[in-house]
PDB file of C-alpha atoms and ligand atoms in Angstrom:
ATOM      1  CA  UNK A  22      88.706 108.116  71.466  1.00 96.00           C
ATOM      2  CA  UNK A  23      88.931 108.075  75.197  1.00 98.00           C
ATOM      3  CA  UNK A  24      91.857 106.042  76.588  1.00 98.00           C
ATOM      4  CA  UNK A  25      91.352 104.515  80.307  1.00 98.00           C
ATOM      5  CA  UNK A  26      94.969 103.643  81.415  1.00 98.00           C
ATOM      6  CA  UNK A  27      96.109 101.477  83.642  1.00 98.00           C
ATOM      7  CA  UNK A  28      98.728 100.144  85.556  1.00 98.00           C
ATOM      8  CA  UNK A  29     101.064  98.488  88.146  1.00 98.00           C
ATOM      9  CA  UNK A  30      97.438  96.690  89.173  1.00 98.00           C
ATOM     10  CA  UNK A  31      99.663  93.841  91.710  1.00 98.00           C
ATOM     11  CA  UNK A  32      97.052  91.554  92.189  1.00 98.00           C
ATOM     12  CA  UNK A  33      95.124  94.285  93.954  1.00 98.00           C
ATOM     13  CA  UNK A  34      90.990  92.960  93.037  1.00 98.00           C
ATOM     14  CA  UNK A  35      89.403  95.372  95.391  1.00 98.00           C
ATOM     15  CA  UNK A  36      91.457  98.315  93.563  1.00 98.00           C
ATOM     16  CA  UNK A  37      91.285  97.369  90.273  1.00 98.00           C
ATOM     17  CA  UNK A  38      86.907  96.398  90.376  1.00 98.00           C
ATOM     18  CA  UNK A  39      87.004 100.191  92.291  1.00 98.00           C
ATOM     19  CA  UNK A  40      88.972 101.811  89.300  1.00 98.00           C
ATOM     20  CA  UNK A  41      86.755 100.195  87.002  1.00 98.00           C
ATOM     21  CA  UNK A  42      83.381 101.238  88.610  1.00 98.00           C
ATOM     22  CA  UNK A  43      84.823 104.743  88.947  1.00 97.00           C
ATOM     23  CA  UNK A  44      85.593 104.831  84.818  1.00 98.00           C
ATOM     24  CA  UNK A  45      82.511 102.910  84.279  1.00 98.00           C
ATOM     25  CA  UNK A  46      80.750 104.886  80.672  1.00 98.00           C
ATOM     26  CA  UNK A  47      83.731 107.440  80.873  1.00 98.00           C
ATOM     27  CA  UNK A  48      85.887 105.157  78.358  1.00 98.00           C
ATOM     28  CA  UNK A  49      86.341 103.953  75.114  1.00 98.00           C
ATOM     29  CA  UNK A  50      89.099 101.518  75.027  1.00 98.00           C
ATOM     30  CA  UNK A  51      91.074 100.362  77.774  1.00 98.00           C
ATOM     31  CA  UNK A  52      95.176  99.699  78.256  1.00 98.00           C
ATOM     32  CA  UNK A  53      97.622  98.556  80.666  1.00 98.00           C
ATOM     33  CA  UNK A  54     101.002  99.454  81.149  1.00 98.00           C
ATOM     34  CA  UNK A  55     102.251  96.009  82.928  1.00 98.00           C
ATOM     35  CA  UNK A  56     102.639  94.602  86.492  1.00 98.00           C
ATOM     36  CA  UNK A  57      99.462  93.152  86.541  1.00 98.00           C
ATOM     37  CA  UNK A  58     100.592  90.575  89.678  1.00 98.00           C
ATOM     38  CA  UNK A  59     103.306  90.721  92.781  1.00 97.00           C
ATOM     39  CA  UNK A  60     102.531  91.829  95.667  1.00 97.00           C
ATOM     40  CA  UNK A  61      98.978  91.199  96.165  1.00 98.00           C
ATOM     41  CA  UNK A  62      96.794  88.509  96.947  1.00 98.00           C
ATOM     42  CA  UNK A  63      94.587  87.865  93.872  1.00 98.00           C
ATOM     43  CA  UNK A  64      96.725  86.962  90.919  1.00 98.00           C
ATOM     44  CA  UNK A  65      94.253  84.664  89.064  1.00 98.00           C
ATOM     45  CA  UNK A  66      91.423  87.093  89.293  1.00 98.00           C
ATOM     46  CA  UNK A  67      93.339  90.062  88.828  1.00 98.00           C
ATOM     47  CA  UNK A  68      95.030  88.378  85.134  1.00 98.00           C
ATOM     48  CA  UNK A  69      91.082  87.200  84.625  1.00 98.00           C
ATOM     49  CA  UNK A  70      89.798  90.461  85.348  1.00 98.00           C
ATOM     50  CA  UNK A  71      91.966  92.684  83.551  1.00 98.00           C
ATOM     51  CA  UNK A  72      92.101  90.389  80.532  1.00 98.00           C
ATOM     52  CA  UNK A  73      88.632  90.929  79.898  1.00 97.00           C
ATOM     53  CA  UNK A  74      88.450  94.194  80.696  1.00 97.00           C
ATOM     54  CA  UNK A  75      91.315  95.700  78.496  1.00 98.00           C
ATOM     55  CA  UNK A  76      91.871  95.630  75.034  1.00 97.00           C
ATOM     56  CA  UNK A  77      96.030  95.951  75.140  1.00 98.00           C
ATOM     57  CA  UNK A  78      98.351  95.028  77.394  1.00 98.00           C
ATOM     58  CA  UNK A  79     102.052  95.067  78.358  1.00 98.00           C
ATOM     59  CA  UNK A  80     104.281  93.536  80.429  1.00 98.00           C
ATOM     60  CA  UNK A  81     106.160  94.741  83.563  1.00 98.00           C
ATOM     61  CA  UNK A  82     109.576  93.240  85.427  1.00 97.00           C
ATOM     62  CA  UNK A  83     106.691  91.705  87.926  1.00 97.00           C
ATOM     63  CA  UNK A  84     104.819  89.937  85.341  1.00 98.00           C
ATOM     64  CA  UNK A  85     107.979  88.499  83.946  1.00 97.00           C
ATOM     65  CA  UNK A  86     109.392  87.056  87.037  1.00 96.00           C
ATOM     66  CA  UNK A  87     106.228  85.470  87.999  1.00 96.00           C
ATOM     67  CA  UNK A  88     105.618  83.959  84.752  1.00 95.00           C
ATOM     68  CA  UNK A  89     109.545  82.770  85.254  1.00 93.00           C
ATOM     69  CA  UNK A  90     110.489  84.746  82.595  1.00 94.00           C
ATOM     70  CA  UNK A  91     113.542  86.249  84.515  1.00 89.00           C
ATOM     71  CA  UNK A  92     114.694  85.466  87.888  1.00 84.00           C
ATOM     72  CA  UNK A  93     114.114  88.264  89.470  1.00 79.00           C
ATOM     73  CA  UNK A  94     117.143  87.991  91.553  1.00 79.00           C
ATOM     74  CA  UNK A  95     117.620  91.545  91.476  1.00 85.00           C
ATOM     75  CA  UNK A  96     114.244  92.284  93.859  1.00 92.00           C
ATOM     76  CA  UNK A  97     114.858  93.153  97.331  1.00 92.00           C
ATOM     77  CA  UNK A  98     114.121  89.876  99.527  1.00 93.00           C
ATOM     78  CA  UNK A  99     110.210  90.785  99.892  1.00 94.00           C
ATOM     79  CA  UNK A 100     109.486  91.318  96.253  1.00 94.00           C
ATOM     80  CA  UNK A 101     110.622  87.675  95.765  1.00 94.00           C
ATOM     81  CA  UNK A 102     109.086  86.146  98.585  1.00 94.00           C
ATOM     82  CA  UNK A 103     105.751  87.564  97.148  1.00 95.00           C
ATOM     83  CA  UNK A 104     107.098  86.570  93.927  1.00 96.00           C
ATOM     84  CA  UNK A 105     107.519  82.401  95.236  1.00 95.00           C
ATOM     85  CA  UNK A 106     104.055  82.551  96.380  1.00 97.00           C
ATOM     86  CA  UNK A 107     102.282  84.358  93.431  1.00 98.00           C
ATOM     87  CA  UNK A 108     103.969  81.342  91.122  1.00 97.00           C
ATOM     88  CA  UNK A 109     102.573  78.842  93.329  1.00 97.00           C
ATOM     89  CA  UNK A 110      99.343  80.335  93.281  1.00 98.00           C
ATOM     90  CA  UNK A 111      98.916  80.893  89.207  1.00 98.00           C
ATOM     91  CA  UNK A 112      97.056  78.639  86.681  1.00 98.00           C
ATOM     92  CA  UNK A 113      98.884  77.219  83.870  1.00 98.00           C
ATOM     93  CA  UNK A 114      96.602  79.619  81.810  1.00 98.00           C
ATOM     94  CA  UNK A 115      97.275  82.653  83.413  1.00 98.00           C
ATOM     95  CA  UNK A 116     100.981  82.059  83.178  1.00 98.00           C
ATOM     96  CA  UNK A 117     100.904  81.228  79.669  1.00 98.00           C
ATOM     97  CA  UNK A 118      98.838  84.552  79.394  1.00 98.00           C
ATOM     98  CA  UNK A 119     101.838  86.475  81.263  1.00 98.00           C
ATOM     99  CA  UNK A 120     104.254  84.826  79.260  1.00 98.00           C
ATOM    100  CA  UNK A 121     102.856  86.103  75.759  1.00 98.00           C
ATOM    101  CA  UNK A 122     102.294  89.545  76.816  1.00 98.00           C
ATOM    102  CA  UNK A 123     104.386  91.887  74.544  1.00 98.00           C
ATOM    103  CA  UNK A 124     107.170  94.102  75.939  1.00 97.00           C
ATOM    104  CA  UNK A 125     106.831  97.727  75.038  1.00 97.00           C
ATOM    105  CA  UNK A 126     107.459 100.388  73.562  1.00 98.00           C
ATOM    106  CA  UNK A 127     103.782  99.159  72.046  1.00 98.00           C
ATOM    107  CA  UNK A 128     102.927 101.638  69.346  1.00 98.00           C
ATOM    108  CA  UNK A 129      99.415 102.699  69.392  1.00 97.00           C
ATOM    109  CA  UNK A 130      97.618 105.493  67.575  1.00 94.00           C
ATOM    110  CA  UNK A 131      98.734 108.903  68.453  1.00 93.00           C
ATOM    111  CA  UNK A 132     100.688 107.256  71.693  1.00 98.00           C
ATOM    112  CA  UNK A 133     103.117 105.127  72.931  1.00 98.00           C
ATOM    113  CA  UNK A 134     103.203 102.311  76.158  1.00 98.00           C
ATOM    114  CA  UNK A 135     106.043 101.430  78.266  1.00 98.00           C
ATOM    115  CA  UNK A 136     106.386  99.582  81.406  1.00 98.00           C
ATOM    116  CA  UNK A 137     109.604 101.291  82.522  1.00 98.00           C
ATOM    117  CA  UNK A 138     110.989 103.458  80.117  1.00 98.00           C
ATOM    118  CA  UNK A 139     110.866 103.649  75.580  1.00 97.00           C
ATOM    119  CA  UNK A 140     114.636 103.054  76.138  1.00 97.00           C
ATOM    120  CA  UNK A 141     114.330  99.730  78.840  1.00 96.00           C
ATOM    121  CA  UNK A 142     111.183  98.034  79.594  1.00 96.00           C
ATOM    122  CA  UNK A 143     112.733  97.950  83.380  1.00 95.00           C
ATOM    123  CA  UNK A 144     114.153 101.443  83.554  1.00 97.00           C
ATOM    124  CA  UNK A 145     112.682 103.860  86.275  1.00 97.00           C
ATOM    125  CA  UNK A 146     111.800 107.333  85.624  1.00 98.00           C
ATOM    126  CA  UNK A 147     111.489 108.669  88.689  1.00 97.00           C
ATOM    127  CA  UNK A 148     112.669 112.667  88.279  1.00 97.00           C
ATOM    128  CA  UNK A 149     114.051 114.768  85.742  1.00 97.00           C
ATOM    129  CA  UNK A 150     117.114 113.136  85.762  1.00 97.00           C
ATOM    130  CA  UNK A 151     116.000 110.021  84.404  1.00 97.00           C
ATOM    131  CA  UNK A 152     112.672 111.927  82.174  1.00 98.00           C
ATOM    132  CA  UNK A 153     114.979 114.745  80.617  1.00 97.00           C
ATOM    133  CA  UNK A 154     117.122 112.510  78.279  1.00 97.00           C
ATOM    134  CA  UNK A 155     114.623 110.536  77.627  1.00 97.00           C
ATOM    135  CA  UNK A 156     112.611 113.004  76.530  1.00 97.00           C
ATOM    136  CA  UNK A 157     114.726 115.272  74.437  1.00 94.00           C
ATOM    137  CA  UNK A 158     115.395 112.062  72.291  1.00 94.00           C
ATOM    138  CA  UNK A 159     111.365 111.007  72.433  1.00 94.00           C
ATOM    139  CA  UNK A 160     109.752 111.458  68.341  1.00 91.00           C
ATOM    140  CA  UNK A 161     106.511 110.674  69.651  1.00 96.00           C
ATOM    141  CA  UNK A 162     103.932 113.308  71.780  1.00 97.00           C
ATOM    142  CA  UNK A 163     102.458 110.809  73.941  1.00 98.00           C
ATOM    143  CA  UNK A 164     104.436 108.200  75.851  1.00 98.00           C
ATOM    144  CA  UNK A 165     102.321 106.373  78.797  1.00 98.00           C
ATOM    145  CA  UNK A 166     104.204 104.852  81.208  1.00 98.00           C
ATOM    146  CA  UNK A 167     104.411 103.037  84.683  1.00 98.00           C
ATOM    147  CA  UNK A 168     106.999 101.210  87.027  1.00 98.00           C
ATOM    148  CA  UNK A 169     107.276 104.377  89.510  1.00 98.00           C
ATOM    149  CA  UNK A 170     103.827 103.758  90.782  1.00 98.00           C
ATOM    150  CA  UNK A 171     103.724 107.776  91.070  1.00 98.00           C
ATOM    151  CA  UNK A 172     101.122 109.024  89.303  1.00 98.00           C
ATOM    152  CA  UNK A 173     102.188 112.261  87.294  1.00 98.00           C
ATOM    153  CA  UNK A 174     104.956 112.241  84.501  1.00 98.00           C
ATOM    154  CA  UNK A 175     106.757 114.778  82.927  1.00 98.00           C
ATOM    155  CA  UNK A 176     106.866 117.336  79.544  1.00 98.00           C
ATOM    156  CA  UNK A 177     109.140 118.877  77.273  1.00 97.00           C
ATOM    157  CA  UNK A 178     107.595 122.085  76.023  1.00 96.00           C
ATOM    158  CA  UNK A 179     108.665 122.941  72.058  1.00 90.00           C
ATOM    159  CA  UNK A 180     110.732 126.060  73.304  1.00 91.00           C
ATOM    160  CA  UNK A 181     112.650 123.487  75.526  1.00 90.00           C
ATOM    161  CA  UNK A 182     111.153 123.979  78.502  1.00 95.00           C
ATOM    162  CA  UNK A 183     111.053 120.672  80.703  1.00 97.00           C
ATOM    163  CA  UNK A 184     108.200 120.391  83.483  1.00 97.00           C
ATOM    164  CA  UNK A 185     107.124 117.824  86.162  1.00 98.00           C
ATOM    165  CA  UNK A 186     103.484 117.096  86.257  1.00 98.00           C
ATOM    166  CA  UNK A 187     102.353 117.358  89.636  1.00 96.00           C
ATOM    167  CA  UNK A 188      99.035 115.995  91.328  1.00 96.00           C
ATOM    168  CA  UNK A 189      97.438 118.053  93.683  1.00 93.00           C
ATOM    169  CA  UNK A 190      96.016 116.475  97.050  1.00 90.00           C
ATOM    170  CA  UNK A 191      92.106 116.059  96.324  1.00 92.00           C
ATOM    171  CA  UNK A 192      89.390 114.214  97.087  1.00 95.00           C
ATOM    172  CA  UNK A 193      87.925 110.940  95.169  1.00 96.00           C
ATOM    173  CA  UNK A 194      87.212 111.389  91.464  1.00 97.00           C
ATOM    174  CA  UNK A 195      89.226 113.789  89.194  1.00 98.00           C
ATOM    175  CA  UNK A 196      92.075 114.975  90.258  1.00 98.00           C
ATOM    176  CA  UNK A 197      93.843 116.657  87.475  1.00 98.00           C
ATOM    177  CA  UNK A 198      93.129 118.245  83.826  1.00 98.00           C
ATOM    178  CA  UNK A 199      96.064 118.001  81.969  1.00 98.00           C
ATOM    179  CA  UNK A 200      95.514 119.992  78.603  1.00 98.00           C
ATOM    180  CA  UNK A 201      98.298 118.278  76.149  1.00 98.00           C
ATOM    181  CA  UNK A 202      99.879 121.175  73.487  1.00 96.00           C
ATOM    182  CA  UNK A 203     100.927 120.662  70.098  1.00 95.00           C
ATOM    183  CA  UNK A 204     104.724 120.424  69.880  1.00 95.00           C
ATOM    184  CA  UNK A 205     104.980 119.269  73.379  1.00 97.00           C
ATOM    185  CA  UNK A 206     105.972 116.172  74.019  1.00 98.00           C
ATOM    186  CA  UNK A 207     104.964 114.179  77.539  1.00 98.00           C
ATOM    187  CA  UNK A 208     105.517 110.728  79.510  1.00 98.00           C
ATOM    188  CA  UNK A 209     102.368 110.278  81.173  1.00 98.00           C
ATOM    189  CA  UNK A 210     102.052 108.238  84.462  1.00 98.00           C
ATOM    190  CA  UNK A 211      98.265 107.013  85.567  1.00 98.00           C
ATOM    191  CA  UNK A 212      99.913 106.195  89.071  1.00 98.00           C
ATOM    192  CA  UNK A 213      99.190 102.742  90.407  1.00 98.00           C
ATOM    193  CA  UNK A 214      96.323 100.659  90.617  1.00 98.00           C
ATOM    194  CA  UNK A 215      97.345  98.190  93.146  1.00 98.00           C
ATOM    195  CA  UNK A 216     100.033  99.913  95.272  1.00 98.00           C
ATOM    196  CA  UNK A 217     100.505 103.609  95.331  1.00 98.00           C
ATOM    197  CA  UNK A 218     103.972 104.828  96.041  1.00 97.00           C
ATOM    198  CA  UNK A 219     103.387 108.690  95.997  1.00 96.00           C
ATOM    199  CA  UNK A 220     102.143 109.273  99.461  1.00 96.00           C
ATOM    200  CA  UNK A 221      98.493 108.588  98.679  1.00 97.00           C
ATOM    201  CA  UNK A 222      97.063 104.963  99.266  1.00 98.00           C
ATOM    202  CA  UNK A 223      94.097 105.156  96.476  1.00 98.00           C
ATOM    203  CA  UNK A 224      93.704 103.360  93.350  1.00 98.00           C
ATOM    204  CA  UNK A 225      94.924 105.776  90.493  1.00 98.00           C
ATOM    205  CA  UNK A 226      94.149 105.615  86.764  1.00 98.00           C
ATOM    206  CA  UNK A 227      94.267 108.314  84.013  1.00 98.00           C
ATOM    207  CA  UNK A 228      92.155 108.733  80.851  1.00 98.00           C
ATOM    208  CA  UNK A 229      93.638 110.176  77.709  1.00 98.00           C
ATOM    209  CA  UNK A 230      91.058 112.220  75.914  1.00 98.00           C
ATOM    210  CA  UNK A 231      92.025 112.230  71.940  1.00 98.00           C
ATOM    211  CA  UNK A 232      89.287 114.540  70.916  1.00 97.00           C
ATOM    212  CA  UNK A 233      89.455 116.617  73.431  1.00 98.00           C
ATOM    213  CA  UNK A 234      93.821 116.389  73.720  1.00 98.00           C
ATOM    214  CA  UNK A 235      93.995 116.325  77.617  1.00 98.00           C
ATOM    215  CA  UNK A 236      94.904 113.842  80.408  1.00 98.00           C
ATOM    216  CA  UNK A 237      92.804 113.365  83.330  1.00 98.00           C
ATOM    217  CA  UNK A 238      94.136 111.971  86.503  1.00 98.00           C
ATOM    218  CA  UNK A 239      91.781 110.179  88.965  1.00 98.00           C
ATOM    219  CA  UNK A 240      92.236 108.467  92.416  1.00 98.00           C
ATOM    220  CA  UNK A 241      89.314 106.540  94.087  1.00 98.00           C
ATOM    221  CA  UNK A 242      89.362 104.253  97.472  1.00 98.00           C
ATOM    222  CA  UNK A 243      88.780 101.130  97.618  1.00 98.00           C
ATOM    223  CA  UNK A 244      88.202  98.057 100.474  1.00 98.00           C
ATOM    224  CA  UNK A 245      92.001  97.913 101.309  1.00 98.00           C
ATOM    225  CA  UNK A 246      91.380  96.399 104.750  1.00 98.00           C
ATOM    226  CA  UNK A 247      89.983  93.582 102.632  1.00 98.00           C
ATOM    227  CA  UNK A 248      92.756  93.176 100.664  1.00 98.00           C
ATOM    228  CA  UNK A 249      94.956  93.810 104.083  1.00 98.00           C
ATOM    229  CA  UNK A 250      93.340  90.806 105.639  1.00 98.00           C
ATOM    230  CA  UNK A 251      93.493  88.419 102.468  1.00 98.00           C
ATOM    231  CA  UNK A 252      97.255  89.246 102.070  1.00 98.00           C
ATOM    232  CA  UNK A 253      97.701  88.104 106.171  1.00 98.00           C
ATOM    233  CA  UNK A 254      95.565  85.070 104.956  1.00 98.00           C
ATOM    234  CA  UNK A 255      97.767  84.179 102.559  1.00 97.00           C
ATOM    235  CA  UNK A 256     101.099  84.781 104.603  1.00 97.00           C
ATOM    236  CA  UNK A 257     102.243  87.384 102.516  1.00 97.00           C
ATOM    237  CA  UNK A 258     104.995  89.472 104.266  1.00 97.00           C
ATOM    238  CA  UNK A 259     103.507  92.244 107.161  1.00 97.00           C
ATOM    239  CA  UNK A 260     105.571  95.019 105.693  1.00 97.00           C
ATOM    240  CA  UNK A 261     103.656  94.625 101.969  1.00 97.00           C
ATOM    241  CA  UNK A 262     100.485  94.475 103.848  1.00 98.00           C
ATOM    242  CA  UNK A 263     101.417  98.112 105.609  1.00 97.00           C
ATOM    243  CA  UNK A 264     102.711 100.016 102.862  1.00 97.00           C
ATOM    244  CA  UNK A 265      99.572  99.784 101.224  1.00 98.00           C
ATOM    245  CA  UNK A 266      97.518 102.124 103.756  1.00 97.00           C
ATOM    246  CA  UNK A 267     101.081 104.132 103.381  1.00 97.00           C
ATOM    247  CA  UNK A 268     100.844 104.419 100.066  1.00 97.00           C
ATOM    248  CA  UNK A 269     104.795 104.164  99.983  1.00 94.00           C
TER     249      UNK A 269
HETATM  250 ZN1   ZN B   8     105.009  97.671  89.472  1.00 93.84          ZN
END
């Protein structure tokens, strides 16, 4: 079975339709690690869109604040204002949707998907510090997670060895091979959809490969001054419009 992975999509349409072209025939089944709005300006299509398009999906901190879920008091002053407007702007349906998603750890077969972290659906893992623990105590090889929006993730080797999966700068399309070994166990990060915080503005996804036990990391472009102007349109705030061509 081939995996396409998803997440942290933020109501990015443009990124998301250019992830899915670019994985188009390459996949089997399709997840998504949470966060599918904040941020961006296409909430309703982007819950439509990934709805269909997925067959599992979790929830992230974003999802549950604009479903009202939590408060999300603890986001820093631009996070809520594009929380405010993404409530006003979803359909009773797609906030019911939100609402029911699960919160993970979600088992699957062979693998594992988080939001945040197995431990706390809202933890970060950004480094070592956080992945080491976490992984010394994982029982299960495969844990996919998000939250970061860097795409990457970490692996404890069976001799104890503990390694941070880097991505190389590339061009579109493939950007890394990860072979996966028995005994080792990994947290696996596709990297963002909808707003890339490692330096590189693309659209990221990953596939997991069962058969052939490997990750592979992609990153394709997408019409982001399109999405720029729709997010002035809407009155979203200037600084969430910018860090998307940052990629920070
Ligand atoms: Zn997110």
């Amino acid at each position: 079975m081939r995996i396409l992975v998803l997440s942290d999509i933020h109501a990015n349409l443009e990124a998301l339709e250019a992830c899915m072209e670019f994985a188009k025939g390459k996949y089997d089944r399709a997840v998504c690690l949470g966060d599918l709005v904040g941020y961006g300006p296409d909430p309703n299509a982007v819950v439509e869109r990934a709805r269909a398009a997925t067959n599992v999906l979790i929830r992230g901190n974003h999802d549950k604040a604009c479903a009202g879920l939590m408060e999300g008091s603890d986001f820093n002053l631009l996070a809520r204002l594009a929380t405010v407007w993404t409530r006003q702007q979803l359909t009773a349906e797609n906030i019911s949707f939100l609402r029911s998603l699960p919160e993970g750890p979600l088992l699957q077969e062979g693998f594992q998907l988080v939001h945040g972290s197995p431990e706390d659906e809202d933890e970060y893992i950004f480094g070592p510090g956080e992945a080491h623990p976490l992984l010394h105590r994982a029982t299960l090889q495969i844990t996919l997670f998000g939250h970061t929006h860097r795409q990457g993730g970490f692996a404890m080797h069976h001799n104890g060895r503990f390694q941070t999966i880097h991505i190389p700068p590339s061009e579109d399309g493939l950007v890394r091979t990860l072979a996966l070994e028995n005994g080792t166990r990994y947290f696996i990060n596709p990297g963002s959809t909808g707003q890339p915080r490692d330096g590189d503005w693309r659209a990221a996804f990953a596939i997991l490969d069962q058969q052939q036990n490997q990750v592979e990391y992609y990153r394709t472009g997408y019409n982001l001054a399109f999405t720029q102007t729709k997010m002035m349109q809407a009155g979203l705030p200037e600084p969430l419009v910018r860090r998307l061509e940052l990629g920070r």
